[in-house]
Amino acid sequence: MSRAQSVLAVSALAAILVAVVPLHASDPVGAYTIVEKVVLAPNPTAPTTAQIFGVFSFAVPRNKDFTQPWPPGSFGTANTGDVYAAVQKGYLFYSCPAGRETACRAEWNDLGAVAGKGDVVGFGTRWAMTGRVRQASEAPANPDVYPLNVGVVKMGIHAGTTMQNRSQYPDLIAALQAASRSK
């Protein structure tokens, strides 16, 4: 075998190994939730705001070397920075970003479609998540701008793939389910 053939064989073997080894990308989702109900207002067919009731865990912003102390009650993988904050119960209050109303309303409808089913879904973007969890007794005022990103995704499914990794955050799933069952 010539030197050129040896180099080609080693390169081909390396390419095969890279293709076979599973790669773990970081989690782009801004918040995971179990949605209890969605209230679209003032008109459900052309809403300008949405109240999303349920339990939520927001992505914790990362620093460059993942050395920050994570908040108490966090879930995820600190060595990759894929960490989500403690679960909170209440509602989010959103308006659509200007010029993106159609996509925004589609996502609100997707969230409404999973409401009450107990599914863990994600939405928004880890890198620019907006919103705050409000207490159920708090009147809706001053909506946050809805964070469009990858759409509404089932826990563990990203970028339109069908790869399941529900065990990536088993503790987060359990906490969301427990909080959803509590009064």
PDB file of C-alpha atoms in Angstrom:
ATOM      1  CA  MET A   1       0.000   0.000   0.000  1.00  0.00           C
ATOM      2  CA  SER A   2       1.423   3.394  -0.967  1.00  0.00           C
ATOM      3  CA  ARG A   3       1.715   6.302   1.451  1.00  0.00           C
ATOM      4  CA  ALA A   4      -1.139   8.099  -0.323  1.00  0.00           C
ATOM      5  CA  GLN A   5      -3.376   5.020  -0.005  1.00  0.00           C
ATOM      6  CA  SER A   6      -2.492   4.704   3.714  1.00  0.00           C
ATOM      7  CA  VAL A   7      -3.382   8.338   4.361  1.00  0.00           C
ATOM      8  CA  LEU A   8      -6.647   7.896   2.458  1.00  0.00           C
ATOM      9  CA  ALA A   9      -7.516   4.732   4.432  1.00  0.00           C
ATOM     10  CA  VAL A  10      -6.811   6.420   7.790  1.00  0.00           C
ATOM     11  CA  SER A  11      -8.845   9.478   6.755  1.00  0.00           C
ATOM     12  CA  ALA A  12     -11.780   7.281   5.711  1.00  0.00           C
ATOM     13  CA  LEU A  13     -11.645   5.372   9.005  1.00  0.00           C
ATOM     14  CA  ALA A  14     -11.588   8.636  10.975  1.00  0.00           C
ATOM     15  CA  ALA A  15     -14.607   9.922   9.036  1.00  0.00           C
ATOM     16  CA  ILE A  16     -16.537   6.720   9.780  1.00  0.00           C
ATOM     17  CA  LEU A  17     -15.729   6.928  13.500  1.00  0.00           C
ATOM     18  CA  VAL A  18     -16.855  10.547  13.678  1.00  0.00           C
ATOM     19  CA  ALA A  19     -20.117   9.640  11.934  1.00  0.00           C
ATOM     20  CA  VAL A  20     -20.800   6.768  14.354  1.00  0.00           C
ATOM     21  CA  VAL A  21     -19.941   8.485  17.651  1.00  0.00           C
ATOM     22  CA  PRO A  22     -23.034  10.263  18.983  1.00  0.00           C
ATOM     23  CA  LEU A  23     -22.537  13.978  19.463  1.00  0.00           C
ATOM     24  CA  HIS A  24     -24.297  15.842  22.239  1.00  0.00           C
ATOM     25  CA  ALA A  25     -25.281  19.371  21.281  1.00  0.00           C
ATOM     26  CA  SER A  26     -26.199  21.931  23.882  1.00  0.00           C
ATOM     27  CA  ASP A  27     -29.869  22.426  24.664  1.00  0.00           C
ATOM     28  CA  PRO A  28     -31.245  25.548  22.902  1.00  0.00           C
ATOM     29  CA  VAL A  29     -34.570  25.631  24.773  1.00  0.00           C
ATOM     30  CA  GLY A  30     -35.305  28.693  26.937  1.00  0.00           C
ATOM     31  CA  ALA A  31     -37.907  27.152  29.252  1.00  0.00           C
ATOM     32  CA  TYR A  32     -39.447  23.774  29.918  1.00  0.00           C
ATOM     33  CA  THR A  33     -43.060  23.660  31.045  1.00  0.00           C
ATOM     34  CA  ILE A  34     -46.168  21.655  31.684  1.00  0.00           C
ATOM     35  CA  VAL A  35     -48.957  23.884  30.387  1.00  0.00           C
ATOM     36  CA  GLU A  36     -52.231  23.840  32.297  1.00  0.00           C
ATOM     37  CA  LYS A  37     -54.136  26.366  30.167  1.00  0.00           C
ATOM     38  CA  VAL A  38     -53.640  29.215  27.704  1.00  0.00           C
ATOM     39  CA  VAL A  39     -55.833  32.323  27.691  1.00  0.00           C
ATOM     40  CA  LEU A  40     -55.688  34.362  24.476  1.00  0.00           C
ATOM     41  CA  ALA A  41     -57.009  37.927  24.648  1.00  0.00           C
ATOM     42  CA  PRO A  42     -58.784  40.075  23.800  1.00  0.00           C
ATOM     43  CA  ASN A  43     -59.954  37.936  20.857  1.00  0.00           C
ATOM     44  CA  PRO A  44     -58.997  34.222  20.656  1.00  0.00           C
ATOM     45  CA  THR A  45     -58.882  34.300  16.831  1.00  0.00           C
ATOM     46  CA  ALA A  46     -56.580  37.351  16.642  1.00  0.00           C
ATOM     47  CA  PRO A  47     -55.045  37.710  20.109  1.00  0.00           C
ATOM     48  CA  THR A  48     -52.589  40.391  21.092  1.00  0.00           C
ATOM     49  CA  THR A  49     -51.652  38.747  24.414  1.00  0.00           C
ATOM     50  CA  ALA A  50     -51.425  35.275  25.915  1.00  0.00           C
ATOM     51  CA  GLN A  51     -51.461  34.073  29.490  1.00  0.00           C
ATOM     52  CA  ILE A  52     -49.756  30.684  29.729  1.00  0.00           C
ATOM     53  CA  PHE A  53     -50.598  28.953  33.026  1.00  0.00           C
ATOM     54  CA  GLY A  54     -48.557  26.046  34.344  1.00  0.00           C
ATOM     55  CA  VAL A  55     -45.198  25.170  35.835  1.00  0.00           C
ATOM     56  CA  PHE A  56     -41.953  26.484  34.354  1.00  0.00           C
ATOM     57  CA  SER A  57     -38.197  26.069  34.563  1.00  0.00           C
ATOM     58  CA  PHE A  58     -36.133  28.718  32.761  1.00  0.00           C
ATOM     59  CA  ALA A  59     -32.663  28.234  31.304  1.00  0.00           C
ATOM     60  CA  VAL A  60     -29.917  29.679  33.491  1.00  0.00           C
ATOM     61  CA  PRO A  61     -27.635  32.018  31.503  1.00  0.00           C
ATOM     62  CA  ARG A  62     -24.140  30.596  31.142  1.00  0.00           C
ATOM     63  CA  ASN A  63     -20.799  32.216  31.605  1.00  0.00           C
ATOM     64  CA  LYS A  64     -17.947  31.355  29.228  1.00  0.00           C
ATOM     65  CA  ASP A  65     -16.268  28.700  31.363  1.00  0.00           C
ATOM     66  CA  PHE A  66     -19.354  27.312  33.197  1.00  0.00           C
ATOM     67  CA  THR A  67     -17.814  28.121  36.591  1.00  0.00           C
ATOM     68  CA  GLN A  68     -20.612  30.206  38.062  1.00  0.00           C
ATOM     69  CA  PRO A  69     -22.449  28.725  41.017  1.00  0.00           C
ATOM     70  CA  TRP A  70     -25.815  27.437  39.831  1.00  0.00           C
ATOM     71  CA  PRO A  71     -28.943  28.666  41.626  1.00  0.00           C
ATOM     72  CA  PRO A  72     -30.397  26.441  44.366  1.00  0.00           C
ATOM     73  CA  GLY A  73     -32.813  23.873  42.976  1.00  0.00           C
ATOM     74  CA  SER A  74     -31.235  23.878  39.496  1.00  0.00           C
ATOM     75  CA  PHE A  75     -31.398  20.935  37.098  1.00  0.00           C
ATOM     76  CA  GLY A  76     -29.174  19.860  34.243  1.00  0.00           C
ATOM     77  CA  THR A  77     -25.541  19.450  33.353  1.00  0.00           C
ATOM     78  CA  ALA A  78     -23.198  22.049  34.801  1.00  0.00           C
ATOM     79  CA  ASN A  79     -20.156  20.948  32.760  1.00  0.00           C
ATOM     80  CA  THR A  80     -21.965  21.919  29.517  1.00  0.00           C
ATOM     81  CA  GLY A  81     -23.909  24.838  30.966  1.00  0.00           C
ATOM     82  CA  ASP A  82     -27.254  23.219  30.149  1.00  0.00           C
ATOM     83  CA  VAL A  83     -28.832  24.174  33.465  1.00  0.00           C
ATOM     84  CA  TYR A  84     -32.434  25.070  34.241  1.00  0.00           C
ATOM     85  CA  ALA A  85     -33.601  26.969  37.324  1.00  0.00           C
ATOM     86  CA  ALA A  86     -35.933  25.721  40.039  1.00  0.00           C
ATOM     87  CA  VAL A  87     -39.517  25.069  38.961  1.00  0.00           C
ATOM     88  CA  GLN A  88     -42.036  27.867  39.472  1.00  0.00           C
ATOM     89  CA  LYS A  89     -45.825  27.688  39.276  1.00  0.00           C
ATOM     90  CA  GLY A  90     -47.968  30.514  37.945  1.00  0.00           C
ATOM     91  CA  TYR A  91     -48.405  32.111  34.543  1.00  0.00           C
ATOM     92  CA  LEU A  92     -46.436  33.908  31.870  1.00  0.00           C
ATOM     93  CA  PHE A  93     -47.924  36.958  30.154  1.00  0.00           C
ATOM     94  CA  TYR A  94     -46.773  37.702  26.627  1.00  0.00           C
ATOM     95  CA  SER A  95     -47.339  39.910  23.625  1.00  0.00           C
ATOM     96  CA  CYS A  96     -45.976  39.098  20.166  1.00  0.00           C
ATOM     97  CA  PRO A  97     -42.781  40.608  18.811  1.00  0.00           C
ATOM     98  CA  ALA A  98     -43.598  43.289  16.224  1.00  0.00           C
ATOM     99  CA  GLY A  99     -43.806  41.866  12.724  1.00  0.00           C
ATOM    100  CA  ARG A 100     -43.793  38.238  13.965  1.00  0.00           C
ATOM    101  CA  GLU A 101     -47.429  37.953  15.032  1.00  0.00           C
ATOM    102  CA  THR A 102     -48.271  34.993  12.769  1.00  0.00           C
ATOM    103  CA  ALA A 103     -45.430  32.802  14.063  1.00  0.00           C
ATOM    104  CA  CYS A 104     -46.075  33.923  17.624  1.00  0.00           C
ATOM    105  CA  ARG A 105     -49.783  33.088  17.496  1.00  0.00           C
ATOM    106  CA  ALA A 106     -48.974  29.706  15.954  1.00  0.00           C
ATOM    107  CA  GLU A 107     -46.757  28.895  18.941  1.00  0.00           C
ATOM    108  CA  TRP A 108     -49.428  30.090  21.373  1.00  0.00           C
ATOM    109  CA  ASN A 109     -51.870  27.723  19.632  1.00  0.00           C
ATOM    110  CA  ASP A 110     -49.312  24.899  19.920  1.00  0.00           C
ATOM    111  CA  LEU A 111     -49.007  25.599  23.653  1.00  0.00           C
ATOM    112  CA  GLY A 112     -52.798  25.607  23.897  1.00  0.00           C
ATOM    113  CA  ALA A 113     -52.923  22.227  22.125  1.00  0.00           C
ATOM    114  CA  VAL A 114     -50.791  20.592  24.863  1.00  0.00           C
ATOM    115  CA  ALA A 115     -52.551  22.382  27.733  1.00  0.00           C
ATOM    116  CA  GLY A 116     -53.925  20.026  30.347  1.00  0.00           C
ATOM    117  CA  LYS A 117     -52.248  16.925  28.868  1.00  0.00           C
ATOM    118  CA  GLY A 118     -49.284  16.797  31.259  1.00  0.00           C
ATOM    119  CA  ASP A 119     -46.678  16.778  28.468  1.00  0.00           C
ATOM    120  CA  VAL A 120     -43.315  18.405  29.161  1.00  0.00           C
ATOM    121  CA  VAL A 121     -42.576  20.854  26.346  1.00  0.00           C
ATOM    122  CA  GLY A 122     -40.046  23.564  25.731  1.00  0.00           C
ATOM    123  CA  PHE A 123     -40.111  26.919  23.963  1.00  0.00           C
ATOM    124  CA  GLY A 124     -38.073  30.084  23.636  1.00  0.00           C
ATOM    125  CA  THR A 125     -34.331  30.416  23.417  1.00  0.00           C
ATOM    126  CA  ARG A 126     -31.662  29.785  26.014  1.00  0.00           C
ATOM    127  CA  TRP A 127     -29.697  32.805  24.748  1.00  0.00           C
ATOM    128  CA  ALA A 128     -32.448  35.434  24.880  1.00  0.00           C
ATOM    129  CA  MET A 129     -35.272  34.100  27.032  1.00  0.00           C
ATOM    130  CA  THR A 130     -37.860  36.620  28.168  1.00  0.00           C
ATOM    131  CA  GLY A 131     -40.699  36.479  30.620  1.00  0.00           C
ATOM    132  CA  ARG A 132     -41.280  36.105  34.297  1.00  0.00           C
ATOM    133  CA  VAL A 133     -43.510  33.730  36.181  1.00  0.00           C
ATOM    134  CA  ARG A 134     -46.364  35.650  37.782  1.00  0.00           C
ATOM    135  CA  GLN A 135     -48.521  34.467  40.662  1.00  0.00           C
ATOM    136  CA  ALA A 136     -52.049  33.386  39.673  1.00  0.00           C
ATOM    137  CA  SER A 137     -53.444  36.216  41.838  1.00  0.00           C
ATOM    138  CA  GLU A 138     -51.448  38.882  39.948  1.00  0.00           C
ATOM    139  CA  ALA A 139     -53.466  40.830  37.385  1.00  0.00           C
ATOM    140  CA  PRO A 140     -52.064  40.623  33.858  1.00  0.00           C
ATOM    141  CA  ALA A 141     -50.271  43.891  33.008  1.00  0.00           C
ATOM    142  CA  ASN A 142     -47.200  44.906  31.026  1.00  0.00           C
ATOM    143  CA  PRO A 143     -46.717  41.751  28.945  1.00  0.00           C
ATOM    144  CA  ASP A 144     -43.239  40.473  28.160  1.00  0.00           C
ATOM    145  CA  VAL A 145     -42.322  39.960  24.492  1.00  0.00           C
ATOM    146  CA  TYR A 146     -42.732  36.304  23.496  1.00  0.00           C
ATOM    147  CA  PRO A 147     -39.351  34.651  22.736  1.00  0.00           C
ATOM    148  CA  LEU A 148     -39.629  33.031  19.289  1.00  0.00           C
ATOM    149  CA  ASN A 149     -36.962  30.408  18.516  1.00  0.00           C
ATOM    150  CA  VAL A 150     -37.342  26.735  17.556  1.00  0.00           C
ATOM    151  CA  GLY A 151     -41.074  26.501  18.178  1.00  0.00           C
ATOM    152  CA  VAL A 152     -42.751  24.389  20.832  1.00  0.00           C
ATOM    153  CA  VAL A 153     -40.788  21.147  21.235  1.00  0.00           C
ATOM    154  CA  LYS A 154     -41.440  18.012  23.243  1.00  0.00           C
ATOM    155  CA  MET A 155     -38.847  17.400  25.953  1.00  0.00           C
ATOM    156  CA  GLY A 156     -35.766  15.927  24.312  1.00  0.00           C
ATOM    157  CA  ILE A 157     -36.625  16.686  20.692  1.00  0.00           C
ATOM    158  CA  HIS A 158     -34.673  19.500  19.068  1.00  0.00           C
ATOM    159  CA  ALA A 159     -34.254  20.886  15.567  1.00  0.00           C
ATOM    160  CA  GLY A 160     -36.961  18.708  14.064  1.00  0.00           C
ATOM    161  CA  THR A 161     -35.212  15.451  14.928  1.00  0.00           C
ATOM    162  CA  THR A 162     -36.898  12.420  16.416  1.00  0.00           C
ATOM    163  CA  MET A 163     -34.001  11.601  18.747  1.00  0.00           C
ATOM    164  CA  GLN A 164     -35.319  10.996  22.235  1.00  0.00           C
ATOM    165  CA  ASN A 165     -33.229  11.930  25.250  1.00  0.00           C
ATOM    166  CA  ARG A 166     -35.896  12.176  27.915  1.00  0.00           C
ATOM    167  CA  SER A 167     -33.342  10.971  30.454  1.00  0.00           C
ATOM    168  CA  GLN A 168     -31.217  14.104  29.894  1.00  0.00           C
ATOM    169  CA  TYR A 169     -33.183  15.890  32.627  1.00  0.00           C
ATOM    170  CA  PRO A 170     -35.051  13.196  34.591  1.00  0.00           C
ATOM    171  CA  ASP A 171     -34.910  15.303  37.760  1.00  0.00           C
ATOM    172  CA  LEU A 172     -36.400  18.317  35.947  1.00  0.00           C
ATOM    173  CA  ILE A 173     -39.207  16.207  34.472  1.00  0.00           C
ATOM    174  CA  ALA A 174     -40.029  14.814  37.944  1.00  0.00           C
ATOM    175  CA  ALA A 175     -39.998  18.319  39.491  1.00  0.00           C
ATOM    176  CA  LEU A 176     -42.279  19.738  36.794  1.00  0.00           C
ATOM    177  CA  GLN A 177     -44.688  16.819  37.218  1.00  0.00           C
ATOM    178  CA  ALA A 178     -44.718  17.170  41.026  1.00  0.00           C
ATOM    179  CA  ALA A 179     -45.287  20.937  40.856  1.00  0.00           C
ATOM    180  CA  SER A 180     -48.041  20.467  38.306  1.00  0.00           C
ATOM    181  CA  ARG A 181     -49.881  18.085  40.649  1.00  0.00           C
ATOM    182  CA  SER A 182     -49.618  20.467  43.631  1.00  0.00           C
ATOM    183  CA  LYS A 183     -52.355  22.968  44.377  1.00  0.00           C
TER     184      LYS A 183
END
